[in-house]
Amino acid sequence: MSRQVTITIDGQQVTAAEGDKLLWVALDHGIYIPHLCGIREKEHPDASCRLCFVEVEGLPNPVTSCTLPVKEGMVVRTRSERVDRLVRTAFELLLSNHRLSCAKCGKNGRCELQKIAQERGLKLKLTRMRSLLVEKPVDDSPEKFYYDPNRCVLCGRCVWADREKAKIGAIGFVRRGMDRRVAAFWEQPLADSPCIECLACVEACPVGALVAKEMKE
Ligand code: FES
């Protein structure tokens, strides 16, 4: 069993197993840190969404909390001018390649982007950047769900759930840059892929990209 350590987050003392990642320690203690790509079970996080920055005493720059193992005496601040600036920029970058019409989204009210905006006082619209969204076709071929790449934040949680939880391996990332998206091999419709519609990917999706048809109705 790992040694228990005591750390301080926003002035609150909490105990955790040494080496646990700070993001999950904070969330377990009711301290919110924005996050999209973090997967608790993943030993080496991708840290691609760049939303989970915190300040740690003794470190010169903000660090991503999903990659940071806790150790005894660590003192953390989840908010600072630098952290807020980084989160605001990462958030707006995500929005610049995202369809922004919450009212028409199947996850309206249950979306992590909405939660982050609410928690951090951010707007769900572009204020400094212009939209770079190039409309991509929605895959409506499965019986139980659909995939809208225009609402995808490329967090990778669906790909991980499909491979590691469902053990199917029907989907992965394809293409590069602004055209990057999640798709079945050869970008075939999901209905023609090995997908068995177990909905593990839908459950993992934090936004309105993978939505159960039942939920939408
Ligand atoms: Fe840490 Fe995405 S949750 S970078």
Coordinates of N, CA and C and ligand atoms in Angstrom, one line a residue:
M1 N 0.8 -1.2 0.0 CA 0.0 0.0 0.0 C 0.9 1.3 0.0
S2 N 0.5 2.3 -0.8 CA 1.3 3.5 -0.8 C 1.2 4.3 0.5
R3 N 2.3 5.0 0.8 CA 2.3 5.9 1.9 C 1.3 7.0 1.8
Q4 N 0.6 7.4 2.9 CA -0.3 8.5 2.8 C 0.5 9.8 3.0
V5 N 0.2 10.8 2.3 CA 0.8 12.1 2.4 C -0.2 13.2 2.6
T6 N 0.2 14.3 3.2 CA -0.7 15.4 3.4 C -0.2 16.6 2.5
I7 N -1.1 17.1 1.8 CA -0.8 18.2 0.9 C -1.9 19.3 1.1
T8 N -1.6 20.5 0.6 CA -2.5 21.6 0.8 C -3.0 22.1 -0.5
I9 N -4.3 22.2 -0.7 CA -4.8 22.7 -2.0 C -5.8 23.8 -1.6
D10 N -5.5 25.0 -2.1 CA -6.2 26.2 -1.9 C -6.5 26.4 -0.4
G11 N -5.4 26.1 0.4 CA -5.5 26.3 1.9 C -6.1 25.2 2.6
Q12 N -6.6 24.2 1.9 CA -7.3 23.0 2.5 C -6.3 21.9 2.6
Q13 N -6.2 21.3 3.8 CA -5.3 20.1 4.0 C -6.0 18.9 3.6
V14 N -5.4 18.1 2.7 CA -6.0 16.8 2.3 C -4.9 15.7 2.4
T15 N -5.4 14.5 2.6 CA -4.5 13.4 2.6 C -4.7 12.5 1.3
A16 N -3.7 11.9 0.8 CA -3.8 11.1 -0.4 C -2.7 10.1 -0.4
A17 N -2.8 9.1 -1.3 CA -1.7 8.2 -1.4 C -0.6 8.8 -2.2
E18 N 0.6 8.7 -1.7 CA 1.8 9.3 -2.4 C 1.8 8.8 -3.9
G19 N 2.0 9.8 -4.8 CA 2.1 9.4 -6.2 C 0.8 9.5 -7.0
D20 N -0.3 9.6 -6.2 CA -1.6 9.7 -7.0 C -1.5 11.1 -7.7
K21 N -2.2 11.1 -8.8 CA -2.2 12.4 -9.6 C -3.1 13.4 -8.9
L22 N -2.5 14.6 -8.9 CA -3.1 15.7 -8.2 C -4.6 16.0 -8.6
L23 N -4.8 15.9 -9.9 CA -6.2 16.2 -10.4 C -7.2 15.4 -9.7
W24 N -7.0 14.1 -9.6 CA -8.0 13.2 -9.0 C -8.1 13.4 -7.5
V25 N -6.9 13.7 -6.9 CA -6.9 14.0 -5.4 C -7.8 15.2 -5.1
A26 N -7.6 16.2 -5.9 CA -8.4 17.5 -5.8 C -9.9 17.2 -6.0
L27 N -10.2 16.5 -7.1 CA -11.6 16.2 -7.4 C -12.3 15.3 -6.3
D28 N -11.5 14.4 -5.8 CA -12.0 13.5 -4.7 C -12.3 14.3 -3.4
H29 N -11.7 15.4 -3.3 CA -11.9 16.2 -2.1 C -12.8 17.4 -2.4
G30 N -13.5 17.4 -3.5 CA -14.5 18.4 -3.8 C -13.9 19.7 -4.3
I31 N -12.6 19.6 -4.7 CA -12.0 20.9 -5.2 C -11.9 20.7 -6.8
Y32 N -12.6 21.6 -7.4 CA -12.8 21.5 -8.9 C -11.6 22.0 -9.6
I33 N -11.1 21.2 -10.6 CA -10.1 21.7 -11.5 C -10.6 21.3 -12.9
P34 N -10.7 22.2 -13.8 CA -11.2 21.9 -15.2 C -10.4 20.8 -15.8
H35 N -11.0 19.9 -16.5 CA -10.3 18.8 -17.2 C -11.2 18.2 -18.2
L36 N -10.6 17.7 -19.3 CA -11.4 17.0 -20.3 C -10.7 15.7 -20.7
C37 N -9.4 15.7 -20.9 CA -8.7 14.5 -21.4 C -8.3 13.6 -20.3
G38 N -8.4 14.0 -19.1 CA -7.9 13.2 -18.0 C -8.7 11.8 -17.8
I39 N -7.9 10.8 -17.7 CA -8.5 9.4 -17.4 C -7.8 8.9 -16.2
R40 N -8.6 8.7 -15.2 CA -8.0 8.3 -13.9 C -7.2 7.0 -14.0
E41 N -7.6 6.0 -14.7 CA -6.9 4.7 -14.8 C -5.7 4.8 -15.6
K42 N -5.5 5.8 -16.4 CA -4.4 5.9 -17.3 C -3.1 6.3 -16.6
E43 N -2.1 5.4 -16.7 CA -0.9 5.7 -15.9 C -0.1 6.9 -16.5
H44 N -0.1 7.0 -17.8 CA 0.7 8.1 -18.5 C -0.3 9.0 -19.2
P45 N -0.9 10.0 -18.6 CA -1.9 10.9 -19.2 C -1.4 11.6 -20.4
D46 N -2.3 11.8 -21.4 CA -1.9 12.6 -22.6 C -1.7 14.0 -22.3
A47 N -2.4 14.6 -21.4 CA -2.3 16.0 -21.0 C -2.5 16.9 -22.3
S48 N -3.5 16.6 -23.1 CA -3.6 17.3 -24.4 C -4.6 18.4 -24.3
C49 N -5.6 18.4 -23.3 CA -6.5 19.5 -23.3 C -6.0 20.8 -22.7
R50 N -5.0 20.7 -21.9 CA -4.3 21.8 -21.3 C -5.2 22.7 -20.4
L51 N -6.2 22.1 -19.8 CA -7.2 22.8 -19.0 C -6.9 22.7 -17.5
C52 N -6.1 21.7 -17.1 CA -6.0 21.4 -15.6 C -4.8 22.0 -14.9
F53 N -4.4 23.2 -15.4 CA -3.2 23.8 -14.8 C -3.4 24.3 -13.4
V54 N -2.4 24.1 -12.6 CA -2.4 24.6 -11.2 C -1.0 25.2 -10.9
E55 N -0.9 26.0 -9.9 CA 0.4 26.5 -9.4 C 0.9 25.6 -8.2
V56 N 2.1 25.3 -8.2 CA 2.7 24.5 -7.1 C 3.8 25.3 -6.5
E57 N 3.8 25.5 -5.2 CA 4.8 26.2 -4.5 C 6.2 25.6 -4.8
G58 N 7.2 26.4 -5.2 CA 8.5 25.9 -5.5 C 8.7 25.6 -7.0
L59 N 7.6 25.6 -7.8 CA 7.8 25.3 -9.2 C 7.6 26.7 -10.0
P60 N 8.5 26.9 -10.9 CA 8.5 28.3 -11.6 C 7.2 28.5 -12.4
N61 N 6.7 27.5 -13.0 CA 5.5 27.7 -13.9 C 4.4 26.8 -13.6
P62 N 3.2 27.2 -14.0 CA 2.0 26.3 -13.7 C 2.2 24.9 -14.4
V63 N 1.7 23.9 -13.8 CA 1.8 22.5 -14.3 C 0.4 21.9 -14.5
T64 N 0.4 20.9 -15.3 CA -0.9 20.2 -15.5 C -1.1 19.2 -14.3
S65 N -2.2 19.3 -13.7 CA -2.5 18.5 -12.5 C -2.7 17.0 -12.8
C66 N -3.1 16.7 -14.0 CA -3.4 15.3 -14.3 C -2.1 14.5 -14.5
T67 N -1.0 15.2 -14.6 CA 0.3 14.5 -14.7 C 1.2 14.6 -13.4
L68 N 0.7 15.3 -12.5 CA 1.5 15.7 -11.3 C 1.3 14.7 -10.1
P69 N 2.3 13.9 -9.8 CA 2.1 13.0 -8.6 C 2.2 13.8 -7.3
V70 N 1.3 13.5 -6.4 CA 1.4 14.3 -5.1 C 2.5 13.8 -4.2
K71 N 3.1 14.7 -3.5 CA 4.1 14.3 -2.5 C 4.0 15.1 -1.2
E72 N 4.5 14.6 -0.2 CA 4.3 15.2 1.2 C 4.7 16.7 1.1
G73 N 3.7 17.4 1.7 CA 4.0 18.9 1.9 C 3.7 19.8 0.7
M74 N 3.3 19.2 -0.4 CA 3.0 20.0 -1.6 C 2.0 21.0 -1.3
V75 N 2.2 22.2 -1.8 CA 1.2 23.3 -1.6 C 0.8 23.8 -3.0
V76 N -0.5 23.7 -3.2 CA -1.1 23.9 -4.5 C -2.1 25.0 -4.5
R77 N -2.1 25.8 -5.6 CA -3.2 26.8 -5.8 C -3.9 26.5 -7.1
T78 N -5.2 26.3 -7.1 CA -5.9 26.0 -8.4 C -6.2 27.2 -9.2
R79 N -6.1 28.4 -8.6 CA -6.3 29.7 -9.3 C -5.2 30.6 -9.1
S80 N -4.8 31.3 -10.1 CA -3.9 32.4 -10.1 C -4.1 33.2 -11.4
E81 N -3.5 34.3 -11.5 CA -3.6 35.0 -12.8 C -3.1 34.2 -14.0
R82 N -1.9 33.6 -13.7 CA -1.3 32.8 -14.8 C -2.1 31.6 -15.2
V83 N -2.6 30.9 -14.1 CA -3.4 29.7 -14.4 C -4.7 30.1 -15.1
D84 N -5.4 31.1 -14.7 CA -6.6 31.5 -15.3 C -6.4 31.9 -16.7
R85 N -5.2 32.6 -17.0 CA -5.0 33.0 -18.4 C -4.8 31.7 -19.3
L86 N -4.0 30.7 -18.8 CA -3.8 29.5 -19.5 C -5.1 28.8 -19.8
V87 N -5.9 28.7 -18.8 CA -7.2 27.9 -18.9 C -8.1 28.6 -19.9
R88 N -8.1 30.0 -19.8 CA -9.0 30.8 -20.7 C -8.6 30.5 -22.1
T89 N -7.2 30.6 -22.4 CA -6.7 30.4 -23.7 C -7.0 29.0 -24.3
A90 N -6.7 28.0 -23.4 CA -7.0 26.6 -23.9 C -8.5 26.4 -24.2
F91 N -9.3 27.0 -23.3 CA -10.7 26.8 -23.5 C -11.2 27.5 -24.8
E92 N -10.7 28.7 -25.1 CA -11.2 29.3 -26.3 C -10.6 28.6 -27.5
L93 N -9.4 28.1 -27.4 CA -8.9 27.3 -28.5 C -9.8 26.1 -28.9
L94 N -10.3 25.4 -27.8 CA -11.2 24.3 -28.0 C -12.5 24.8 -28.7
L95 N -13.0 26.0 -28.2 CA -14.2 26.5 -28.8 C -14.1 26.9 -30.2
S96 N -12.8 27.3 -30.6 CA -12.6 27.8 -32.0 C -12.8 26.7 -33.0
N97 N -12.8 25.4 -32.5 CA -13.0 24.3 -33.5 C -14.2 23.4 -33.0
H98 N -15.2 24.1 -32.5 CA -16.3 23.4 -31.9 C -17.6 24.1 -32.4
R99 N -18.6 23.3 -32.7 CA -19.9 23.8 -33.0 C -20.6 24.4 -31.8
L100 N -20.8 25.7 -31.8 CA -21.3 26.4 -30.6 C -22.8 26.6 -30.7
S101 N -23.6 25.6 -30.5 CA -25.1 25.8 -30.5 C -25.6 24.9 -29.5
C102 N -25.4 25.2 -28.2 CA -25.8 24.3 -27.1 C -27.3 23.9 -27.1
A103 N -28.1 24.8 -27.5 CA -29.6 24.6 -27.5 C -29.9 23.4 -28.4
K104 N -29.1 23.1 -29.4 CA -29.4 22.0 -30.3 C -28.5 20.8 -30.0
C105 N -27.8 20.8 -28.9 CA -26.9 19.7 -28.6 C -27.5 18.7 -27.7
G106 N -27.3 17.4 -28.0 CA -27.8 16.3 -27.2 C -27.3 16.2 -25.8
K107 N -26.2 16.9 -25.5 CA -25.7 16.9 -24.1 C -25.9 18.3 -23.4
N108 N -26.8 19.1 -24.0 CA -27.1 20.4 -23.3 C -27.5 20.2 -21.9
G109 N -26.7 20.8 -20.9 CA -27.0 20.7 -19.5 C -26.2 19.6 -18.9
R110 N -25.6 18.7 -19.7 CA -24.7 17.7 -19.1 C -23.3 17.7 -19.7
C111 N -23.0 18.8 -20.3 CA -21.7 18.9 -21.0 C -20.6 19.5 -20.1
E112 N -19.4 18.9 -20.3 CA -18.3 19.4 -19.4 C -17.8 20.8 -19.9
L113 N -18.0 21.1 -21.1 CA -17.6 22.5 -21.5 C -18.5 23.5 -20.8
Q114 N -19.8 23.2 -20.7 CA -20.7 24.1 -19.9 C -20.3 24.2 -18.5
K115 N -19.9 23.0 -17.9 CA -19.5 23.0 -16.5 C -18.2 23.9 -16.3
I116 N -17.2 23.7 -17.2 CA -16.0 24.5 -17.1 C -16.3 26.0 -17.2
A117 N -17.2 26.3 -18.2 CA -17.5 27.8 -18.3 C -18.2 28.3 -17.1
Q118 N -19.1 27.5 -16.5 CA -19.8 28.0 -15.3 C -18.8 28.1 -14.1
E119 N -18.0 27.1 -13.9 CA -17.0 27.1 -12.8 C -16.0 28.2 -12.9
R120 N -15.6 28.5 -14.1 CA -14.5 29.5 -14.2 C -15.0 30.8 -14.8
G121 N -16.3 31.0 -14.9 CA -16.8 32.3 -15.4 C -16.4 32.6 -16.8
L122 N -16.3 31.6 -17.6 CA -15.9 31.8 -19.0 C -17.1 31.8 -19.9
K123 N -17.0 32.4 -21.1 CA -18.1 32.5 -22.0 C -18.0 31.3 -23.0
L124 N -19.2 30.8 -23.3 CA -19.3 29.7 -24.3 C -19.4 30.3 -25.7
K125 N -18.6 31.3 -26.0 CA -18.5 31.9 -27.3 C -17.1 32.4 -27.5
L126 N -16.8 32.7 -28.8 CA -15.4 33.2 -29.1 C -15.4 34.7 -28.8
T127 N -14.4 35.1 -28.1 CA -14.3 36.5 -27.8 C -13.0 37.1 -28.5
R128 N -12.0 36.3 -28.5 CA -10.7 36.8 -29.0 C -10.3 36.1 -30.3
M129 N -10.8 34.9 -30.5 CA -10.4 34.1 -31.7 C -11.5 34.0 -32.6
R130 N -11.2 33.7 -33.9 CA -12.3 33.4 -34.8 C -12.5 31.9 -34.9
S131 N -13.7 31.5 -35.4 CA -14.0 30.1 -35.6 C -13.2 29.5 -36.7
L132 N -12.6 28.4 -36.4 CA -11.8 27.6 -37.4 C -12.5 26.3 -37.8
L133 N -13.7 26.2 -37.3 CA -14.5 25.0 -37.6 C -14.7 24.8 -39.1
V134 N -14.3 23.6 -39.5 CA -14.7 23.2 -40.9 C -15.7 22.1 -40.7
E135 N -16.9 22.3 -41.2 CA -18.0 21.3 -41.0 C -17.6 19.9 -41.5
K136 N -17.8 18.9 -40.6 CA -17.5 17.5 -41.0 C -18.8 16.7 -40.9
P137 N -18.9 15.7 -41.7 CA -20.2 14.9 -41.7 C -20.5 14.2 -40.3
V138 N -21.7 14.2 -39.9 CA -22.1 13.5 -38.7 C -22.3 12.0 -39.1
D139 N -21.8 11.1 -38.3 CA -22.0 9.7 -38.5 C -23.2 9.2 -37.7
D140 N -24.3 9.1 -38.4 CA -25.6 8.7 -37.8 C -25.9 7.2 -38.1
S141 N -24.9 6.5 -38.5 CA -25.2 5.1 -39.0 C -25.5 4.1 -37.8
P142 N -24.9 4.3 -36.6 CA -25.3 3.3 -35.6 C -26.7 3.4 -35.2
E143 N -27.2 2.3 -34.7 CA -28.6 2.3 -34.3 C -28.9 3.1 -33.0
K144 N -27.9 2.9 -32.0 CA -28.1 3.5 -30.7 C -27.5 4.9 -30.4
F145 N -26.6 5.3 -31.3 CA -25.9 6.6 -31.0 C -25.5 7.2 -32.3
Y146 N -25.0 8.5 -32.2 CA -24.4 9.1 -33.3 C -23.2 9.8 -32.9
Y147 N -22.3 10.1 -33.9 CA -21.1 10.8 -33.6 C -21.0 12.1 -34.4
D148 N -20.9 13.2 -33.7 CA -20.8 14.5 -34.4 C -19.4 15.1 -34.2
P149 N -18.5 15.0 -35.2 CA -17.1 15.4 -35.0 C -17.0 16.9 -34.8
N150 N -18.1 17.6 -35.2 CA -18.0 19.1 -35.0 C -18.2 19.5 -33.5
R151 N -18.6 18.6 -32.7 CA -18.7 18.9 -31.3 C -17.6 18.1 -30.5
C152 N -16.7 17.5 -31.2 CA -15.7 16.7 -30.5 C -14.6 17.6 -30.0
V153 N -14.0 17.3 -28.8 CA -12.9 18.1 -28.3 C -11.6 17.3 -28.3
L154 N -11.6 16.1 -29.0 CA -10.4 15.3 -29.2 C -9.8 14.9 -27.8
C155 N -10.6 14.7 -26.8 CA -10.0 14.3 -25.5 C -9.5 12.9 -25.5
G156 N -10.0 12.1 -26.4 CA -9.5 10.7 -26.4 C -10.1 9.7 -25.4
R157 N -11.1 10.2 -24.7 CA -11.7 9.3 -23.7 C -12.5 8.2 -24.3
C158 N -13.2 8.5 -25.5 CA -13.9 7.5 -26.1 C -13.0 6.4 -26.7
V159 N -11.9 6.8 -27.2 CA -10.9 5.8 -27.8 C -10.4 4.9 -26.7
W160 N -10.1 5.5 -25.6 CA -9.6 4.7 -24.4 C -10.7 3.7 -23.9
A161 N -11.9 4.2 -23.8 CA -13.0 3.4 -23.3 C -13.3 2.2 -24.3
D162 N -13.2 2.5 -25.6 CA -13.5 1.5 -26.6 C -12.4 0.4 -26.5
R163 N -11.1 0.9 -26.3 CA -10.0 -0.1 -26.3 C -9.9 -0.8 -25.0
E164 N -9.8 0.0 -23.9 CA -9.5 -0.6 -22.6 C -10.6 -1.1 -21.8
K165 N -11.8 -0.5 -22.0 CA -13.0 -1.0 -21.2 C -13.7 -2.0 -22.0
A166 N -14.2 -1.6 -23.2 CA -15.0 -2.5 -24.0 C -14.2 -3.6 -24.7
K167 N -12.8 -3.3 -24.8 CA -11.9 -4.2 -25.5 C -12.3 -4.5 -26.9
I168 N -12.8 -3.4 -27.6 CA -13.2 -3.6 -29.0 C -12.2 -3.1 -30.0
G169 N -11.8 -1.8 -29.8 CA -10.8 -1.3 -30.7 C -11.4 -0.9 -32.1
A170 N -12.7 -0.4 -32.0 CA -13.3 0.0 -33.3 C -13.0 1.4 -33.7
I171 N -12.5 2.3 -32.8 CA -12.3 3.7 -33.2 C -10.9 4.1 -32.8
G172 N -10.4 5.2 -33.5 CA -9.1 5.7 -33.2 C -9.1 7.1 -33.8
F173 N -7.9 7.8 -33.6 CA -7.8 9.1 -34.2 C -7.3 9.0 -35.6
V174 N -7.8 9.8 -36.5 CA -7.4 9.8 -37.9 C -7.1 11.3 -38.3
R175 N -6.3 11.5 -39.3 CA -6.0 12.8 -39.9 C -5.2 13.6 -38.9
R176 N -4.8 14.8 -39.4 CA -3.9 15.7 -38.6 C -4.5 17.1 -38.5
G177 N -3.9 17.9 -37.6 CA -4.2 19.3 -37.5 C -5.7 19.5 -37.2
M178 N -6.3 20.6 -37.9 CA -7.6 20.9 -37.7 C -8.6 19.9 -38.2
D179 N -8.1 18.9 -39.0 CA -8.9 17.9 -39.6 C -8.9 16.6 -38.7
R180 N -8.2 16.7 -37.6 CA -8.1 15.5 -36.8 C -9.5 15.1 -36.2
R181 N -9.8 13.9 -36.2 CA -11.1 13.4 -35.7 C -11.0 12.0 -35.2
V182 N -12.1 11.6 -34.6 CA -12.2 10.2 -34.2 C -13.0 9.4 -35.2
A183 N -12.6 8.3 -35.6 CA -13.3 7.5 -36.7 C -13.0 6.1 -36.6
A184 N -13.8 5.3 -37.3 CA -13.5 3.9 -37.4 C -12.4 3.7 -38.4
F185 N -11.8 2.6 -38.5 CA -10.7 2.3 -39.5 C -11.2 2.6 -40.9
W186 N -10.3 3.2 -41.7 CA -10.6 3.6 -43.1 C -11.8 4.6 -43.1
E187 N -12.1 5.2 -42.0 CA -13.2 6.1 -41.9 C -14.5 5.6 -42.4
Q188 N -14.7 4.3 -42.2 CA -15.9 3.7 -42.6 C -17.0 4.1 -41.6
P189 N -18.3 4.1 -42.0 CA -19.4 4.4 -41.1 C -19.2 3.4 -39.9
L190 N -19.6 3.9 -38.7 CA -19.4 3.1 -37.5 C -20.3 1.8 -37.6
A191 N -21.4 1.9 -38.3 CA -22.3 0.7 -38.4 C -21.6 -0.4 -39.2
D192 N -20.6 -0.1 -40.0 CA -19.9 -1.1 -40.8 C -18.6 -1.5 -40.1
S193 N -18.3 -0.9 -38.9 CA -17.0 -1.2 -38.2 C -17.3 -2.3 -37.2
P194 N -16.2 -2.7 -36.5 CA -16.4 -3.8 -35.5 C -17.2 -3.3 -34.2
C195 N -17.6 -2.0 -34.2 CA -18.4 -1.5 -33.1 C -19.6 -2.4 -32.8
I196 N -19.8 -2.7 -31.5 CA -20.9 -3.5 -31.1 C -22.0 -2.7 -30.4
E197 N -21.8 -1.4 -30.4 CA -22.8 -0.4 -29.8 C -23.0 -0.7 -28.3
C198 N -21.9 -1.0 -27.6 CA -22.0 -1.2 -26.2 C -22.2 0.2 -25.4
L199 N -21.9 1.2 -26.1 CA -22.1 2.6 -25.6 C -21.0 3.0 -24.6
A200 N -19.9 2.2 -24.5 CA -18.8 2.6 -23.6 C -18.2 4.0 -24.0
C201 N -18.1 4.2 -25.3 CA -17.6 5.4 -25.8 C -18.5 6.6 -25.6
V202 N -19.8 6.3 -25.7 CA -20.8 7.4 -25.4 C -20.8 7.8 -23.9
E203 N -20.6 6.8 -23.1 CA -20.5 7.2 -21.6 C -19.3 8.0 -21.3
A204 N -18.2 7.7 -22.1 CA -16.9 8.4 -21.8 C -16.9 9.8 -22.3
C205 N -17.7 10.1 -23.3 CA -17.7 11.4 -24.0 C -18.1 12.5 -23.1
P206 N -17.3 13.5 -22.8 CA -17.7 14.6 -21.9 C -18.5 15.7 -22.5
V207 N -18.7 15.6 -23.9 CA -19.4 16.7 -24.6 C -20.5 16.1 -25.5
G208 N -20.9 16.9 -26.5 CA -22.0 16.4 -27.3 C -21.6 15.7 -28.6
A209 N -20.4 15.1 -28.6 CA -19.9 14.4 -29.8 C -20.5 13.0 -30.0
L210 N -20.5 12.3 -28.9 CA -21.1 10.9 -29.0 C -22.3 10.9 -28.1
V211 N -23.4 10.8 -28.7 CA -24.7 10.9 -27.9 C -25.6 9.8 -28.2
A212 N -26.2 9.2 -27.2 CA -27.1 8.1 -27.3 C -28.4 8.7 -27.9
K213 N -28.9 8.0 -28.9 CA -30.1 8.6 -29.6 C -31.3 8.6 -28.6
E214 N -31.4 7.7 -27.7 CA -32.4 7.7 -26.7 C -32.3 8.9 -25.8
M215 N -31.1 9.3 -25.5 CA -30.8 10.5 -24.7 C -31.3 11.8 -25.3
K216 N -31.0 11.8 -26.6 CA -31.4 13.0 -27.4 C -32.9 13.2 -27.4
E217 N -33.6 12.1 -27.6 CA -35.0 12.1 -27.7 C -35.6 12.5 -26.4
Ligands
FES1 FE1 -4.9 17.5 -17.8 FE2 -6.4 17.5 -20.0 S1 -6.9 16.9 -18.0 S2 -4.3 18.3 -19.7

